[in-house]
Coordinates of C-alpha atoms and ligand atoms in Angstrom, one line a residue:
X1 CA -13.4 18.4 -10.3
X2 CA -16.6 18.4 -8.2
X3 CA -16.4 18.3 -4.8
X4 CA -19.1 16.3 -2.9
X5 CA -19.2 15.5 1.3
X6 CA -17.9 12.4 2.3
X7 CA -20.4 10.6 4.6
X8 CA -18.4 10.4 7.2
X9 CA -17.6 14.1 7.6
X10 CA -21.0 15.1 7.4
X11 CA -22.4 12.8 9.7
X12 CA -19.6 13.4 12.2
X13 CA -19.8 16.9 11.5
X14 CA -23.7 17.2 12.2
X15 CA -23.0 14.7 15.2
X16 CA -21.2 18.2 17.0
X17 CA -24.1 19.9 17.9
X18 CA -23.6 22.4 21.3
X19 CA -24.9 19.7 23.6
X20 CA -22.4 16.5 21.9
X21 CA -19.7 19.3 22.7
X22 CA -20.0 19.6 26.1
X23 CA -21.0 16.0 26.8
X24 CA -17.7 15.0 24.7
X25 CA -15.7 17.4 25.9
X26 CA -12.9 15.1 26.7
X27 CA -12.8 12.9 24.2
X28 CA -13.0 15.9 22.0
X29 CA -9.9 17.7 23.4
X30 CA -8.2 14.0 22.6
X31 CA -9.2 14.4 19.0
X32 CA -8.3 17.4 18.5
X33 CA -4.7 16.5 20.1
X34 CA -4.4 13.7 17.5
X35 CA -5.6 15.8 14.4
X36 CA -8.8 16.0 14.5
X37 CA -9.4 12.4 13.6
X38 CA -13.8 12.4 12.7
X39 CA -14.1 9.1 14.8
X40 CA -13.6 10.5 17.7
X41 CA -15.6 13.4 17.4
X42 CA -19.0 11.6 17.6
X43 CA -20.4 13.0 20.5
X44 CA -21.6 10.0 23.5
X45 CA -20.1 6.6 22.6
X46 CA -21.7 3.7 24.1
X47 CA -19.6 1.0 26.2
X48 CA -20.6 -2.2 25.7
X49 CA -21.5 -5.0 28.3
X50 CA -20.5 -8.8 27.5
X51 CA -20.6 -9.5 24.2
X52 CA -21.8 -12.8 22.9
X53 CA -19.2 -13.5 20.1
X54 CA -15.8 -12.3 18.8
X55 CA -16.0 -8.9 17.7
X56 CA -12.0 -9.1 16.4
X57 CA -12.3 -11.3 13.4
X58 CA -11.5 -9.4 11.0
X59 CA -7.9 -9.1 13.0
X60 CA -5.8 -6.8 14.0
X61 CA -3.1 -4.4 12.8
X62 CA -0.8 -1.6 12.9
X63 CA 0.9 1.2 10.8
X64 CA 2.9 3.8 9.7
X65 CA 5.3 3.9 12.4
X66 CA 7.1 7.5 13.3
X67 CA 9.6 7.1 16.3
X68 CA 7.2 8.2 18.5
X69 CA 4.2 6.8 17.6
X70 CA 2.0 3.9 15.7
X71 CA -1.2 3.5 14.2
X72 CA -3.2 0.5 15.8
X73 CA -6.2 -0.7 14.1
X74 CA -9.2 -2.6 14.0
X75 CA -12.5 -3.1 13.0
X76 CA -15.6 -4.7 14.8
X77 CA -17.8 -7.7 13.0
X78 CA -20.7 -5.7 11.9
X79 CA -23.5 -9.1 13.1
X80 CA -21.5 -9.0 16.3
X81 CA -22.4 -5.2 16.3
X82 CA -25.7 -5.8 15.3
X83 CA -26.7 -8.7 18.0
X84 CA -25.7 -6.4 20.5
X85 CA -28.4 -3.6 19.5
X86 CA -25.4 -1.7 18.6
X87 CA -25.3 -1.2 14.6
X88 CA -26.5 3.1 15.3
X89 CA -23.7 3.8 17.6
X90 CA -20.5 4.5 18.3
X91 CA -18.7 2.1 20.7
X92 CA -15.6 2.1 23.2
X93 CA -12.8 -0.2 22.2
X94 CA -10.1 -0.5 24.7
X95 CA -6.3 -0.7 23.4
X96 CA -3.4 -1.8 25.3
X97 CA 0.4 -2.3 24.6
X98 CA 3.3 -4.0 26.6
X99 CA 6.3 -4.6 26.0
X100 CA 6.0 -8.8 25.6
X101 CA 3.3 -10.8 24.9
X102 CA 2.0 -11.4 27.9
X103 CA 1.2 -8.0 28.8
X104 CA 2.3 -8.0 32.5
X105 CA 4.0 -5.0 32.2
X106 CA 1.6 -2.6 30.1
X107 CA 2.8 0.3 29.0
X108 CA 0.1 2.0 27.3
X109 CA -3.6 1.9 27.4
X110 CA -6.8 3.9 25.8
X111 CA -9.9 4.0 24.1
X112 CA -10.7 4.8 21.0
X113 CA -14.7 5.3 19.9
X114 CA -15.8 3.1 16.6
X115 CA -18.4 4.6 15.2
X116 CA -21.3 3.2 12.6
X117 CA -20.2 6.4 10.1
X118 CA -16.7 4.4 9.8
X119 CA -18.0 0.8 9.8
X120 CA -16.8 0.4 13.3
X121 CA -13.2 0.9 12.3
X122 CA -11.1 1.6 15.0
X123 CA -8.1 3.9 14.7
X124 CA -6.0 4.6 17.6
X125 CA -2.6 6.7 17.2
X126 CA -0.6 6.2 20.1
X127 CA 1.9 8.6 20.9
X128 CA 5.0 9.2 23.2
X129 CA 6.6 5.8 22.3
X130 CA 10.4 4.7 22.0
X131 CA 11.7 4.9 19.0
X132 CA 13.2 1.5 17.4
X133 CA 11.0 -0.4 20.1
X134 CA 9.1 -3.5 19.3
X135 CA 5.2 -3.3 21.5
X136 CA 2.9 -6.2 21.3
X137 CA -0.8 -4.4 21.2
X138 CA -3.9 -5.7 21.7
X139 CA -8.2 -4.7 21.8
X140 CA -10.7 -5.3 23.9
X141 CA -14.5 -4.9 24.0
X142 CA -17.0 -6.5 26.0
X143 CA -15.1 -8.6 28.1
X144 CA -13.5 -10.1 24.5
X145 CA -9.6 -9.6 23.7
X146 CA -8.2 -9.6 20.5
X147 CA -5.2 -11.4 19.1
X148 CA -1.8 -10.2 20.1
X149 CA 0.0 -8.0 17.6
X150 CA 3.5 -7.2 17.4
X151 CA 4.6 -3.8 16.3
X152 CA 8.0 -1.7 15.9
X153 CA 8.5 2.3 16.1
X154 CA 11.2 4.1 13.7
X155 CA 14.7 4.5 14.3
X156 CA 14.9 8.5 15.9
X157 CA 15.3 10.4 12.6
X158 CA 18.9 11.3 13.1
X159 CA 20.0 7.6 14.1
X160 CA 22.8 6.1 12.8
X161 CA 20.8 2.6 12.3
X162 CA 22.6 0.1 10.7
X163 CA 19.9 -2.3 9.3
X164 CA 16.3 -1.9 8.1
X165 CA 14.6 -5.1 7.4
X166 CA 11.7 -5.5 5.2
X167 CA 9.1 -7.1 2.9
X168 CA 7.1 -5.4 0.0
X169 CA 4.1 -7.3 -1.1
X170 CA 1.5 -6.2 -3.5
X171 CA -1.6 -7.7 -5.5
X172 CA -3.5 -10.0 -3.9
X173 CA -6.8 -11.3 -6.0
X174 CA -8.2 -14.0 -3.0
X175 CA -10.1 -16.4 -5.5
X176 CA -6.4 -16.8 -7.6
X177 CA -5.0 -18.8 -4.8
X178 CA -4.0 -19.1 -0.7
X179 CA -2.0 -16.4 1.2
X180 CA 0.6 -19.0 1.9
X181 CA 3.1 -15.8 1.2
X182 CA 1.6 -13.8 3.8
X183 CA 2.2 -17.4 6.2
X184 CA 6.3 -16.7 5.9
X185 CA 6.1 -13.0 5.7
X186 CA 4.5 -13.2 9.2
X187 CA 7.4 -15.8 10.3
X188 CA 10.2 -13.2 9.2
X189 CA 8.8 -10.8 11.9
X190 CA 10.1 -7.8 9.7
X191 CA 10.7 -4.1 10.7
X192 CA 7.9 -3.2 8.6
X193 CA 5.8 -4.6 5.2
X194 CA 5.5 -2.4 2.7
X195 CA 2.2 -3.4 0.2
X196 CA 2.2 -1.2 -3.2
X197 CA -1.6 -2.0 -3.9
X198 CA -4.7 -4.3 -5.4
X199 CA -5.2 -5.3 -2.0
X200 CA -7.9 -6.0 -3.1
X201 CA -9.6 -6.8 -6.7
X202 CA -13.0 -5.1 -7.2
X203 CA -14.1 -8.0 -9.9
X204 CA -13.4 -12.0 -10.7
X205 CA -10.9 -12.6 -13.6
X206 CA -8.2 -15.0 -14.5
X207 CA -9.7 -19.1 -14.9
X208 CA -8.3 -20.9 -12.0
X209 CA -10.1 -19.9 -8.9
X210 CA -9.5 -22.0 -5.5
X211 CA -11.7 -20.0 -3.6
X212 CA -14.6 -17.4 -4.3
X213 CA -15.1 -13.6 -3.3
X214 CA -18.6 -12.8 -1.9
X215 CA -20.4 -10.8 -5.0
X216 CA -20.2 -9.4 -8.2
X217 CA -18.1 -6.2 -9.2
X218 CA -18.3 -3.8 -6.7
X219 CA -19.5 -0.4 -7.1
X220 CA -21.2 1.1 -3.8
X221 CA -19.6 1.7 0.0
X222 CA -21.5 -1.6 1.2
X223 CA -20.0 -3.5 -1.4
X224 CA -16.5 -2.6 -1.1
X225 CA -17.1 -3.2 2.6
X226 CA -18.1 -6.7 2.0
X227 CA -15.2 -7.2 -0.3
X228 CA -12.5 -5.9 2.5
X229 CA -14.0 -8.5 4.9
X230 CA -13.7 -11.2 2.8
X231 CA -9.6 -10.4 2.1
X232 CA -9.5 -9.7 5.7
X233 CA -11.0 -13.0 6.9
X234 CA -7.4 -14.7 5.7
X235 CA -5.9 -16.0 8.5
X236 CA -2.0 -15.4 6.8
X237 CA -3.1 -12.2 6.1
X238 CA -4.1 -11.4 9.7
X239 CA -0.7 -13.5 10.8
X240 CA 1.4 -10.5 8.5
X241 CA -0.6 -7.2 9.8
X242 CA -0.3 -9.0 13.5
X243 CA 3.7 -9.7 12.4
X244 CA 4.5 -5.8 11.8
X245 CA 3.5 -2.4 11.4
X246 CA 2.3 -1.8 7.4
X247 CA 3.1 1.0 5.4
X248 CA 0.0 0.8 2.7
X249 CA -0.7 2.3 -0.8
X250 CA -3.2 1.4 -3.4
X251 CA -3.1 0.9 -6.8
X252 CA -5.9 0.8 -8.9
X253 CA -8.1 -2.4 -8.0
X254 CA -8.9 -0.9 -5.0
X255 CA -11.6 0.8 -7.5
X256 CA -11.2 0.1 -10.3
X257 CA -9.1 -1.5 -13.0
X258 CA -6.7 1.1 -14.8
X259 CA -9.2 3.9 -14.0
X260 CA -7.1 7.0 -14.2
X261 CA -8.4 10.0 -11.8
X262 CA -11.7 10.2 -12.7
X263 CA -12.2 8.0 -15.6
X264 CA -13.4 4.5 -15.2
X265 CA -12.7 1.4 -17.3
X266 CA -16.2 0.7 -18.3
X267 CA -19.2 2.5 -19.1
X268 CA -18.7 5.0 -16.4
X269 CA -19.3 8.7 -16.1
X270 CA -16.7 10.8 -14.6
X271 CA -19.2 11.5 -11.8
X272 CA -20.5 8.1 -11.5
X273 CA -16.4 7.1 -11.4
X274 CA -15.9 9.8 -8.5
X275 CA -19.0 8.5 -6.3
X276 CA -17.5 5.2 -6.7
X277 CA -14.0 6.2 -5.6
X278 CA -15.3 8.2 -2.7
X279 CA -17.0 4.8 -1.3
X280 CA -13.8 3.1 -2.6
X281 CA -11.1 5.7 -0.6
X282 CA -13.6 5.7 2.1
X283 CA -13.4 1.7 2.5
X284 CA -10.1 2.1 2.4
X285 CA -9.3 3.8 5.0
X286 CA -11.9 2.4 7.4
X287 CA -9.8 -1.1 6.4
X288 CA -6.1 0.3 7.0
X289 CA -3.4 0.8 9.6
X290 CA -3.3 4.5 8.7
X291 CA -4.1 7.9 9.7
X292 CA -7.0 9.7 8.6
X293 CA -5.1 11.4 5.4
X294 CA -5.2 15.1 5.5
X295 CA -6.9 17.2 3.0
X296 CA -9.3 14.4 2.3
X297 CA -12.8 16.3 0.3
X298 CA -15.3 14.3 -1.4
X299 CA -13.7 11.8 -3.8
X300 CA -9.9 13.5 -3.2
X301 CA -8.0 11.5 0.0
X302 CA -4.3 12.5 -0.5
X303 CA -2.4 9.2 1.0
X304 CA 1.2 10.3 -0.3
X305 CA 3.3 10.4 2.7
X306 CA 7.3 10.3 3.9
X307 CA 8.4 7.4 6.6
X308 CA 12.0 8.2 7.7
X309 CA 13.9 5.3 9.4
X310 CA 16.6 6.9 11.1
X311 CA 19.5 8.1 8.9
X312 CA 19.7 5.0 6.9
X313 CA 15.8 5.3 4.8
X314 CA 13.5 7.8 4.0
X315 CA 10.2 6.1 2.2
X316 CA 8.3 8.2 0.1
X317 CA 4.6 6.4 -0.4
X318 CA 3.3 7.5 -3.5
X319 CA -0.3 7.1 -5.4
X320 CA 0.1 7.0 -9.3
X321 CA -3.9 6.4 -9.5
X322 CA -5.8 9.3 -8.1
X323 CA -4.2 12.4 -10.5
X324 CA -2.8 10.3 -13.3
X325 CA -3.6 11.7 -16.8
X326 CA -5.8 8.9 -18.8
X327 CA -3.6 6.0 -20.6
X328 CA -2.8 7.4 -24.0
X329 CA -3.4 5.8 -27.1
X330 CA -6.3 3.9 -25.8
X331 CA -3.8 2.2 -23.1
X332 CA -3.0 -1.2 -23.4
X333 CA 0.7 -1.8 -25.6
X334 CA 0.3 0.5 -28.5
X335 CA 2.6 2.0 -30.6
X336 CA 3.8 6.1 -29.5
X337 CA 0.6 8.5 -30.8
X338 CA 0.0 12.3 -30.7
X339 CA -1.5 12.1 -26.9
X340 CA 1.4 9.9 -25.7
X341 CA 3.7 12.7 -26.7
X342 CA 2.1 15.2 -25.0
X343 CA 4.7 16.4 -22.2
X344 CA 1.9 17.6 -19.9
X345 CA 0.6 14.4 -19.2
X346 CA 1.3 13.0 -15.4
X347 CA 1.0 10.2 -13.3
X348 CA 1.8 11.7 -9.6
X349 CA 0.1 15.6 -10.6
X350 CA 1.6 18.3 -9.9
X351 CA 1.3 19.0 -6.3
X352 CA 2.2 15.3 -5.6
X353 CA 5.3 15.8 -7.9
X354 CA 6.9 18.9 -6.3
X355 CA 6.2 17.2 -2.8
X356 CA 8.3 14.4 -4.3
X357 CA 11.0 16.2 -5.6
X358 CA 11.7 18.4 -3.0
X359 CA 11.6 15.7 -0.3
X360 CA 14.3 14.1 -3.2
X361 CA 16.5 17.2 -3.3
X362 CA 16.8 17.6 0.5
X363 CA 17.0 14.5 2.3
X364 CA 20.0 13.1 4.0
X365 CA 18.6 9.7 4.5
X366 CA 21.1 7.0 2.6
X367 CA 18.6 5.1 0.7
X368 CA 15.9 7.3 -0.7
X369 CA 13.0 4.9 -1.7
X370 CA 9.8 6.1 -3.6
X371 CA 7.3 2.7 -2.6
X372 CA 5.3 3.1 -6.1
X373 CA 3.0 0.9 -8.4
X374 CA 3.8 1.0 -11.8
X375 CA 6.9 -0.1 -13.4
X376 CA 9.2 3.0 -14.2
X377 CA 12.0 1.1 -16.1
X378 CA 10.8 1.2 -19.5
X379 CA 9.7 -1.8 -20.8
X380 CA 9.3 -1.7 -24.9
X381 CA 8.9 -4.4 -27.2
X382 CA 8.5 -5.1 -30.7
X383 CA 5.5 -6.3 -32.4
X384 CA 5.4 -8.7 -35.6
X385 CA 6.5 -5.9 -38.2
X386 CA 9.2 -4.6 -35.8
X387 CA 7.0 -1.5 -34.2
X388 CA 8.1 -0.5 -30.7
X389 CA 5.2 -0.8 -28.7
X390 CA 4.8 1.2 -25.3
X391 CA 2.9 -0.1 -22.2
X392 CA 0.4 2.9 -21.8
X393 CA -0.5 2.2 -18.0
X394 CA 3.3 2.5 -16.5
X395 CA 5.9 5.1 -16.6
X396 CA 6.3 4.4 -20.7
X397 CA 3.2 5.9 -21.0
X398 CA 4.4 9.0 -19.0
X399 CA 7.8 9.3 -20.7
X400 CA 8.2 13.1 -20.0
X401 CA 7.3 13.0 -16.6
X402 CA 9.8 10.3 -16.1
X403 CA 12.9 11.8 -17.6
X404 CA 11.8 14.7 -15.5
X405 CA 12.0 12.5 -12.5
X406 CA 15.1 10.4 -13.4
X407 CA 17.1 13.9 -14.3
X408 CA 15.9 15.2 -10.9
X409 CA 17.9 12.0 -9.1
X410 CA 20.8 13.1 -11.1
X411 CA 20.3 16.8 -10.5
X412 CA 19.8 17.1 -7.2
X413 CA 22.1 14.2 -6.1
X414 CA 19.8 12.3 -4.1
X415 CA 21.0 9.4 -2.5
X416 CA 21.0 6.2 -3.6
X417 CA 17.4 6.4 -5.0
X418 CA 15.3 3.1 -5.2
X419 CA 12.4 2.6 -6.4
X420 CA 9.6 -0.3 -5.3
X421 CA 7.0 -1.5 -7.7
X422 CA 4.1 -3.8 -7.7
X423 CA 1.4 -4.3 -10.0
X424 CA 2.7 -6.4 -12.9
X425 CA 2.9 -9.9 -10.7
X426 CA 6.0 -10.6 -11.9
X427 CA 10.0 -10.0 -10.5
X428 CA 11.9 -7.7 -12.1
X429 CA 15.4 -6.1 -11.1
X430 CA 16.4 -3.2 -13.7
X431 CA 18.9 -0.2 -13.7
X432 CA 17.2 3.3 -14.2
X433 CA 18.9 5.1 -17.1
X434 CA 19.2 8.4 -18.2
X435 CA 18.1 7.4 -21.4
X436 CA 17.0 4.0 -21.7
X437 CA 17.5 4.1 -25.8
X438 CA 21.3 4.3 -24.8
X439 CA 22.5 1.6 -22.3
X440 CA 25.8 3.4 -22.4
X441 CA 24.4 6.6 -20.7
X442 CA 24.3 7.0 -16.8
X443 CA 22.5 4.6 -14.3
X444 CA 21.1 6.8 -11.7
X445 CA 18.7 4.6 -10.3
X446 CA 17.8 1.4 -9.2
X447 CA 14.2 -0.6 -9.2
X448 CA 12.6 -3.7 -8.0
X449 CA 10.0 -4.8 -8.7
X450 CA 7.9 -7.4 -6.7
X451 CA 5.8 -10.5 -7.6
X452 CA 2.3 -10.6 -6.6
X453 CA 0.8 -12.6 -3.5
X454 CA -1.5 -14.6 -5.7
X455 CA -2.8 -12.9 -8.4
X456 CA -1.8 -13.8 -12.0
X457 CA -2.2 -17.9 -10.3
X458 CA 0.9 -20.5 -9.7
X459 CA 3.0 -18.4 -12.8
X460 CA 6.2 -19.7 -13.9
X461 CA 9.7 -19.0 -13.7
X462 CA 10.3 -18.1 -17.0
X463 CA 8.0 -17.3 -19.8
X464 CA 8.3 -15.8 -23.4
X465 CA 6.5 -12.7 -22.2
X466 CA 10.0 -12.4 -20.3
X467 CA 12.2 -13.8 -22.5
X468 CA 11.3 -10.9 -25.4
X469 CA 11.0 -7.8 -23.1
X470 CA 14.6 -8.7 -21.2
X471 CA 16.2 -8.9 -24.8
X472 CA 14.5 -5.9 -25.9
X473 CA 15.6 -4.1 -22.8
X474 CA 19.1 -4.7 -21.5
X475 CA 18.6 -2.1 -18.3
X476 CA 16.2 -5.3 -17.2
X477 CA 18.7 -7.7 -15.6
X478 CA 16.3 -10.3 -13.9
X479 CA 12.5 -11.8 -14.3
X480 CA 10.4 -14.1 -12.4
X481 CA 6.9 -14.8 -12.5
X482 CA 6.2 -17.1 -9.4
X483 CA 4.3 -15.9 -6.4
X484 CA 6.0 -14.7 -3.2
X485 CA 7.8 -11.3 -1.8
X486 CA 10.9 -9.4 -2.0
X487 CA 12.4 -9.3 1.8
X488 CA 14.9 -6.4 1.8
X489 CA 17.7 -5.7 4.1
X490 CA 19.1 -2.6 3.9
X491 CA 22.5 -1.5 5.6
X492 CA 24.7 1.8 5.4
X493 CA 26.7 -0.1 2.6
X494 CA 24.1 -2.1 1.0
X495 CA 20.7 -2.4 0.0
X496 CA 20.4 -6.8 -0.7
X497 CA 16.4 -7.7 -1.9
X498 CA 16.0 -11.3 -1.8
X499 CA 13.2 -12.4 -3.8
X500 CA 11.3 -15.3 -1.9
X501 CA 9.0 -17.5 -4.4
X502 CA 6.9 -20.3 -3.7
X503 CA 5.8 -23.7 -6.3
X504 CA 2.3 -23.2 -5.9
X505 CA -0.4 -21.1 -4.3
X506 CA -3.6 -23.1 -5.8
X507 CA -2.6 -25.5 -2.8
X508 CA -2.4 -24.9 0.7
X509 CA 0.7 -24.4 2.8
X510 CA 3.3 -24.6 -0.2
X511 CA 7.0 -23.9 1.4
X512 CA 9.1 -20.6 0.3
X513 CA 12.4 -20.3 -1.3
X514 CA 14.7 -17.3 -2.7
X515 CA 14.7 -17.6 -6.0
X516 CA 17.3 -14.6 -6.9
X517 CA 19.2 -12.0 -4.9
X518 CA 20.1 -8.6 -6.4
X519 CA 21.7 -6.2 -4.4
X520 CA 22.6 -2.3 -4.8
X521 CA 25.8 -1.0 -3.1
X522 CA 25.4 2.6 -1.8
X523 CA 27.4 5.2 -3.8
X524 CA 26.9 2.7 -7.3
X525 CA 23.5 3.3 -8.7
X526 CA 22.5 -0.1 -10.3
X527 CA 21.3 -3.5 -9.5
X528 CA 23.8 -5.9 -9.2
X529 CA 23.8 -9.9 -8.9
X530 CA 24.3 -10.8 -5.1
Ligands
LIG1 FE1 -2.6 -6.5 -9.6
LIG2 CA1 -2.6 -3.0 -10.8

């Protein structure tokens, strides 16, 4: 795979010239405390005098919580940046966290330099927190403050917690319909959200549209830019980041639809898809709560990572996109060919894999959770003339890699495993089997899957689409295909996920309801009606 600079490196790498080193000495000391994060390597950063409009609309956010530290973010309005002859360079932004939101007693404060290389992103880990503490955070620049977020640090690793409350969200297209979701997420002022991907959609699909993005397909860092800032600009979404800390993945409309490593769904070259994905990965992270992924080269920005909450949940974030082998059988639902058979096709690669499975065969964490994309209960079904027909771009399509996976749970014993999917805008519960051609052999497993925010438009509680796969595969016990979230509160003895749907999102400020409850009990692989 070619290798190629990411802009940002090289221009914060040619920004440490002898003379930036010495006059950043300081700051550079910080950054190399924290990792080495390129935003604060920039050499002089500029502070900025009043500012004439709000810098902070865009919002705030936070992330990735350890016990002892969070990720605050945010990003300044480039015009802002650019009426205040500041579009070239990097800029102080001043952080602060309390312990209520009125900030008389403040706990924490910093700066952090945005710089033009990251779109003015801001990034700032903050360290040296309590762990299972809720801080309220907030910006300032300019003499302007930003709204007030709330945040949460983990449970100390070894805790005995005894509840873990949160939501898991995932595929959001903006023109389908209003983040009215995002509205009660932010309510439910959750331990954490977890969102499994197309935050974003690169292109306009689907026939309803209440709203429209600002351009065509995007292709090119500027674009994808845009396109963030436009999603951002929700005021629900904003409420949710400013409700909890995030822990984010992407799936594959944060570039582009099914693309597969480095093959693109159109008329792309794998170079042309790679350039793409580096401006894609590159927007990505200048848009999200997280640190600056380790190992990142050119196109390659590794984001699988482990959150522990205390004794009772380990989170493994996983990226099915990046090292995926290409949807066999020309993707789509096809009947099994040569390619699909082939057992050295992956979804997670290999170094991603091992990293998996070996966090899977050692922890001690109760509930073991890989936060995924694609649907890993398999989900056949017949066509006309009674051919099985596999869905190419989810774990059917990876069928020895999954077995490998689901024998691993069994193998290693790992507790109570469950797995979180987005992607398919509809609500699923399902039992992970051994072998899913025989319901009778062991359940060793257990996975829900979430609606989407808006994407897919109002949807329906029941459709045939549903009907004929849950008949064609009993492990599938529930379907939905509203909008909405799954909230999920998870003790030492039981894991429930309530699956909140609204009636509408192509109108405004629709209320929310739980439509279902399934439940797991620790010790009893298996979803179960609660
Ligand atoms: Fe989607
Ligand atoms: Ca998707």
């Amino acid at each position: 795979m070619p290798t190629r600079t990411l802009p940002w490196l090289a221009l914060a790498n040619s920004s440490i010239s002898r003379r930036n080193l010495l006059k950043g000495g300081a700051k550079l000391s910080a950054a190399l405390a924290l990792g080495g994060i390129p935003s604060l390597l920039h050499g002089a950063s500029k502070r900025l005098s009043r500012l004439q409009a709000d810098p902070f609309y865009l919002g705030i956010a936070s992330g990735d919580p350890t016990s002892g530290s969070v990720v605050l973010w945010t990003r300044l309005a480039s015009e802002v940046m650019t009426a205040a002859n500041a579009t070239l360079d990097a800029v102080d932004v001043d952080y602060e966290m309390a312990d209520s939101r009125t900030f008389s007693n403040i706990l924490r404060s910093g700066s952090i330099a945005a710089t033009p290389e990251l779109g003015h992103s801001a990034h700032a880990e903050v360290r040296g927190l309590d762990p299972d503490t809720e801080y309220f955070y907030r910006w300032h620049i300019g003499g302007i403050t930003s709204p007030v977020g709330r945040t949460k640090t983990a449970p100390a690793s070894n805790a005995n917690n005894q509840e873990f409350r949160f939501a898991i969200a995932s595929c959001q297209q903006y023109e389908h319909g209003f983040f009215t979701a995002y509205g009660h997420m932010a309510a439910e002022e959750f331990d954490l959200i977890t969102h499994l991907g197309d935050y974003i959609y690169e292109t306009s699909w689907g026939k309803v549209r209440v709203r429209a993005h600002e351009g065509p397909e995007i292709i090119n860092l500027s674009d994808y830019r845009a396109r963030y800032a436009t999603y951002k600009s929700d005021p629900d979404l904003q409420a949710a980041h400013a409700s909890a800390p995030w822990a984010v993945t992407w799936d594959d409309h944060e570039v582009d639809n099914n693309y597969a490593a480095d093959i693109g769904e159109d008329d792309q070259t794998p170079e042309q898809l790679l350039k793409r994905r580096a401006a894609a990965y590159q927007a990505f992270y200048e848009f999200m709560p997280i640190r600056l992924p380790i190992g990142r080269q050119g196109p390659s920005m590794p984001i699988h990572r482990r959150l522990r909450f205390g004794n009772l949940l380990e989170m493994n974030v996983l990226d099915t996109r990046q090292y995926r082998s290409d949807q066999a059988c020309g993707d789509g639902r096809k009947p099994s060919c040569a390619a699909h058979q082939d057992r050295n096709r992956t979804l997670l690669g290999s170094a991603q894999k091992e990293w998996l499975k070996d966090s899977l065969a050692t922890t001690d964490a109760t509930w073991n959770v890989l936060a995924q994309q694609v649907m890993m209960a398999s989900l056949r079904s017949l066509n006309k003339s009674g051919d099985e027909l596999w869905p190419m771009d989810i774990w059917d399509g990876y069928p020895y890699e999954r077995q490998e996976l689901l024998e691993h749970f069994d193998q290693v014993k790992t507790p109570n495993p469950v797995v979180l999917t987005g992607d398919i805008h509809s609500n699923w519960a399902a039992d992970l089997k051994l072998d899913f051609d025989n319901q009778s052999s062991k359940t060793v497993g257990s996975e829900f899957v979430g609606t989407s925010i808006t994407s897919g438009g109002d949807g329906a509680d029941m459709t045939d689409y549903g009907k004929a796969l849950l008949a064609n595969n009993p492990h599938v016990k529930f379907y939905n295909a509203q909008r909405g979230y799954i909230a999920a509160t998870v003790t030492p003895t039981l894991w429930r996920s309530d699956y909140k749907v609204l009636q509408k999102i192509t109108e405004a400020d629709a209320p929310i309801s739980t439509r279902k409850t399934y439940v797991v009990e620790a010790g009893k692989p298996g979803v179960q009606e609660g």
